[in-house]
């Protein structure tokens, strides 16, 4: 069949079946482009908008599916229509694969955050790759037994601050630490001042409320509470490390990004997905900062956890 015959009506019939299927693909392509471009306009009723925001980067997978369908149906109009969501997705997200915009050079301090997973049978084994990578500050969430883990980490990290199920291990002295109320009803965040060789560094280790389909109210409240604490904090150099249960693309994340830089966005490449560890499709784990320059940001798969770890390097 020649190109001139594609999508031409058959004499005696309104349209050929292939032509109708091509029209459906055109409509699907337009719908996909509209969802990509306008996902923030979807009301966040029962967390629907938040869920859509988080899934938006994955909607780009619909582009090759629609393109393949258009080729199989030999529909030029559908193939042209698929270019619309492809262009929208590229404008929104292609930049994450470009060289980082932040400064390069050696890192003065390296940090990592890891959700260990409650009930982890070997938490020391989970954090071992991070310790061996030479990170200076290690933030952990879902810590079942901080004392037991401290025995395994003491040689590399002699200083520790812990509150409930979150903890910070440090190569440098911890000058002060206290729990931070994020509105959960129990303390699952801490603030510590680390005395580094270059000066004091304020570090928050945080595990915010969970977000589930149809129920994000608690998570949303904890994001606002954390943003309020950071806004009121007068520290010049500050890090927020932890499982925030919020994707970077989620509208609920905006109060934090207005106050802090995102190490992955500024010094990493790609989306940096961390959950679930086996096939990650979203990024609830973050390294946020102010008063420092990120030099590196990465994701590391560790054993026995359902989250991958996030790492970052900074210079003063």
XYZ file of C-alpha atoms in Angstrom:
316
model
C 0.000 0.000 0.000
C 1.414 3.417 -0.944
C 1.468 6.490 1.289
C -1.160 8.158 -0.875
C -3.578 5.378 -0.043
C -3.188 5.699 3.742
C -6.217 7.206 5.492
C -8.091 7.583 2.157
C -11.817 6.722 2.253
C -12.945 3.598 0.459
C -15.518 4.173 -2.289
C -18.963 3.255 -1.005
C -17.995 3.455 2.676
C -17.574 6.394 5.018
C -14.204 5.261 6.393
C -12.173 2.136 6.507
C -11.799 0.402 9.887
C -8.103 1.300 9.965
C -8.983 4.948 9.503
C -11.392 4.895 12.443
C -8.758 3.304 14.633
C -6.346 6.009 13.539
C -8.839 8.624 14.706
C -9.042 6.974 18.123
C -5.249 7.130 18.386
C -5.337 10.827 17.485
C -7.827 11.456 20.281
C -5.715 9.460 22.754
C -2.600 11.416 21.776
C -4.382 14.740 22.293
C -5.736 13.533 25.645
C -2.266 12.449 26.779
C -0.814 15.834 25.826
C -3.609 17.599 27.716
C -3.041 15.533 30.866
C 0.711 16.145 30.723
C 0.350 19.886 30.239
C -2.579 20.404 32.601
C -2.117 17.870 35.401
C -1.746 20.651 37.979
C -5.259 21.844 37.081
C -6.802 18.563 38.239
C -8.321 19.204 41.701
C -6.496 17.485 44.534
C -9.675 15.832 45.811
C -8.783 12.843 48.030
C -5.223 13.116 46.739
C -6.153 12.521 43.085
C -4.230 15.537 41.819
C -1.223 14.651 43.947
C -1.233 11.082 42.629
C -1.434 12.329 39.042
C 1.418 14.791 39.635
C 3.614 11.978 40.933
C 2.830 9.713 37.983
C 3.244 12.366 35.274
C 6.873 11.521 34.368
C 5.778 7.940 33.703
C 3.070 9.076 31.291
C 5.827 9.580 28.760
C 5.752 5.799 28.323
C 2.464 6.307 26.511
C 4.249 8.062 23.640
C 6.102 5.026 22.207
C 3.002 2.874 22.785
C 0.850 5.251 20.740
C 3.557 5.605 18.097
C 3.795 1.835 17.687
C 0.027 1.571 17.436
C -0.003 4.282 14.769
C 2.625 2.411 12.752
C 0.723 -0.845 13.030
C -2.458 0.889 11.880
C -0.519 2.663 9.104
C -2.111 5.945 10.134
C -0.052 8.997 9.301
C -2.446 11.336 11.076
C -2.095 9.328 14.297
C 1.680 9.273 13.978
C 1.745 13.047 13.550
C -0.603 13.468 16.516
C 1.741 11.452 18.757
C 4.359 14.147 18.232
C 2.227 16.475 20.392
C 2.498 14.574 23.728
C 6.111 13.730 22.851
C 6.922 17.433 22.566
C 5.058 18.309 25.764
C 6.834 15.583 27.751
C 10.211 16.629 26.355
C 9.641 20.265 27.314
C 8.695 19.225 30.822
C 11.280 16.564 31.589
C 14.010 16.166 28.986
C 16.113 18.680 30.915
C 16.677 16.238 33.777
C 19.068 14.306 31.519
C 21.178 17.334 30.623
C 24.500 18.037 32.382
C 23.883 19.357 35.909
C 23.553 23.098 36.324
C 25.198 23.177 39.769
C 28.884 23.612 40.460
C 31.354 20.776 40.062
C 34.584 20.006 41.852
C 35.432 17.998 44.964
C 32.839 17.704 47.684
C 33.624 19.114 51.110
C 30.986 16.933 52.691
C 29.091 13.868 51.460
C 25.708 12.804 52.789
C 23.287 9.926 52.320
C 19.743 9.073 53.338
C 18.242 5.589 53.556
C 14.869 4.262 54.593
C 15.904 0.952 56.153
C 12.438 -0.676 56.053
C 10.827 -1.644 59.339
C 11.710 -5.204 60.241
C 14.873 -5.193 58.132
C 16.745 -8.385 59.103
C 20.177 -6.855 58.436
C 20.178 -3.041 58.753
C 23.960 -2.978 59.073
C 24.205 -4.739 55.721
C 21.870 -2.184 54.182
C 23.989 0.800 55.222
C 27.353 -0.891 54.600
C 27.587 0.249 50.923
C 26.937 3.834 52.030
C 29.577 3.722 54.747
C 32.051 2.152 52.336
C 31.324 4.952 49.845
C 32.738 7.375 52.397
C 29.705 9.490 53.263
C 30.247 11.831 56.209
C 26.625 12.057 57.352
C 24.228 9.120 57.261
C 20.506 9.790 57.782
C 18.280 6.775 58.422
C 14.552 6.237 58.713
C 12.535 3.267 60.020
C 15.298 2.424 62.482
C 14.073 -0.397 64.734
C 17.097 -0.575 67.058
C 19.445 2.427 66.914
C 21.614 1.052 69.710
C 22.276 -2.211 67.893
C 23.072 -0.403 64.669
C 25.355 2.029 66.503
C 27.621 -0.838 67.497
C 28.141 -1.670 63.821
C 28.690 1.950 62.750
C 30.696 3.278 65.715
C 34.084 2.930 64.061
C 33.169 5.041 61.047
C 30.562 7.259 62.709
C 31.356 7.958 66.373
C 28.611 10.580 66.742
C 24.890 9.877 66.710
C 21.546 11.589 67.261
C 18.309 9.585 67.329
C 14.637 10.296 67.933
C 12.028 7.567 67.655
C 12.656 5.785 64.320
C 14.906 8.402 62.675
C 18.619 8.826 63.319
C 21.732 10.633 62.132
C 25.222 9.129 62.213
C 28.123 11.542 61.752
C 31.883 11.538 61.380
C 31.857 14.944 63.056
C 30.660 16.000 66.517
C 26.960 16.710 66.874
C 26.657 19.914 68.852
C 22.951 19.768 69.528
C 19.904 17.705 68.594
C 16.169 17.700 69.269
C 12.973 16.203 67.929
C 10.896 18.142 65.406
C 7.095 18.122 65.504
C 5.666 17.536 62.034
C 2.094 17.051 63.189
C 2.065 13.250 63.105
C 1.113 12.892 66.743
C 4.493 11.276 67.449
C 7.978 12.547 66.710
C 9.462 11.199 63.490
C 11.941 13.956 62.656
C 14.991 15.484 64.275
C 17.153 18.580 63.967
C 20.867 18.362 64.685
C 23.760 20.822 64.473
C 26.894 19.124 63.159
C 30.263 20.738 63.878
C 32.106 20.113 60.595
C 35.681 21.266 59.944
C 34.224 24.118 57.836
C 31.678 25.255 60.405
C 28.272 24.344 61.769
C 25.794 22.556 59.518
C 22.150 22.152 60.521
C 20.696 18.807 59.472
C 17.073 17.673 59.536
C 16.411 13.938 59.334
C 12.768 13.436 58.446
C 10.206 10.724 57.785
C 6.957 12.438 56.842
C 3.465 10.970 56.889
C 2.526 8.273 54.413
C 0.593 9.025 51.236
C -1.813 6.488 49.802
C -4.260 6.611 46.930
C -7.261 8.529 48.201
C -5.574 9.523 51.480
C -2.797 12.123 51.482
C -4.130 14.489 54.163
C -1.649 13.439 56.853
C 1.286 13.600 54.453
C 0.179 17.035 53.224
C -0.005 18.340 56.797
C 3.487 17.060 57.617
C 4.947 18.718 54.498
C 3.474 22.048 55.610
C 4.786 21.538 59.139
C 8.295 20.778 57.886
C 8.223 23.802 55.589
C 7.193 25.932 58.554
C 10.082 24.627 60.664
C 12.606 25.249 57.876
C 11.214 28.726 57.231
C 11.658 29.640 60.899
C 15.171 28.150 61.108
C 17.857 30.840 60.986
C 20.745 28.493 60.132
C 22.828 29.675 57.191
C 23.736 26.152 56.034
C 20.977 23.584 56.232
C 20.153 20.117 54.885
C 16.910 18.148 54.894
C 17.494 14.412 54.456
C 14.875 11.723 54.492
C 11.801 9.954 53.239
C 9.333 12.753 52.591
C 6.737 10.481 50.961
C 6.345 13.149 48.279
C 7.547 13.095 44.680
C 9.430 16.065 43.288
C 6.674 16.605 40.709
C 3.923 16.606 43.354
C 2.296 20.014 43.858
C 2.400 19.389 47.617
C 6.218 19.523 47.429
C 6.184 23.173 46.336
C 6.367 24.743 49.847
C 9.716 22.995 50.338
C 11.187 23.791 46.929
C 10.387 27.466 47.509
C 12.703 27.362 50.513
C 15.357 24.818 49.547
C 17.297 23.548 46.573
C 16.993 19.939 45.415
C 20.366 18.197 45.079
C 19.097 15.686 42.524
C 17.576 18.402 40.330
C 20.667 20.613 40.566
C 23.556 18.136 40.538
C 22.159 14.791 39.389
C 20.905 13.288 36.153
C 17.600 11.626 35.517
C 14.602 11.400 37.795
C 16.478 9.648 40.594
C 13.589 7.296 41.393
C 14.027 5.374 44.663
C 10.834 3.373 45.339
C 10.153 0.517 45.153
C 13.761 -0.554 45.183
C 13.353 -3.411 42.681
C 11.745 -1.270 39.948
C 11.575 2.342 41.181
C 8.832 4.510 39.695
C 8.861 7.534 42.002
C 11.168 9.504 44.311
C 9.940 9.957 47.896
C 13.525 10.193 49.253
C 15.295 13.538 49.053
C 18.355 15.646 49.821
C 17.344 19.311 50.070
C 19.713 22.141 50.923
C 20.457 25.813 51.381
C 23.694 27.731 51.927
C 25.772 25.057 50.138
C 26.628 24.174 46.532
C 25.798 20.617 45.434
C 28.518 18.907 43.419
C 27.045 15.426 43.004
C 23.763 13.601 43.511
C 23.020 9.952 42.928
C 20.899 6.944 43.854
C 22.345 3.719 45.233
C 20.593 0.362 45.500
C 21.182 -1.264 48.867
C 20.208 -4.741 50.121
C 17.157 -5.632 52.243
C 15.312 -2.334 51.875
C 12.321 -1.374 49.772
C 13.884 2.070 49.151
C 17.059 2.913 47.307
C 19.397 5.326 49.065
C 19.999 8.909 47.947
C 23.446 10.497 48.152
C 24.831 13.970 47.515
C 28.071 15.902 47.814
C 28.375 19.577 48.703
C 31.025 22.259 48.913
C 30.966 25.385 51.014
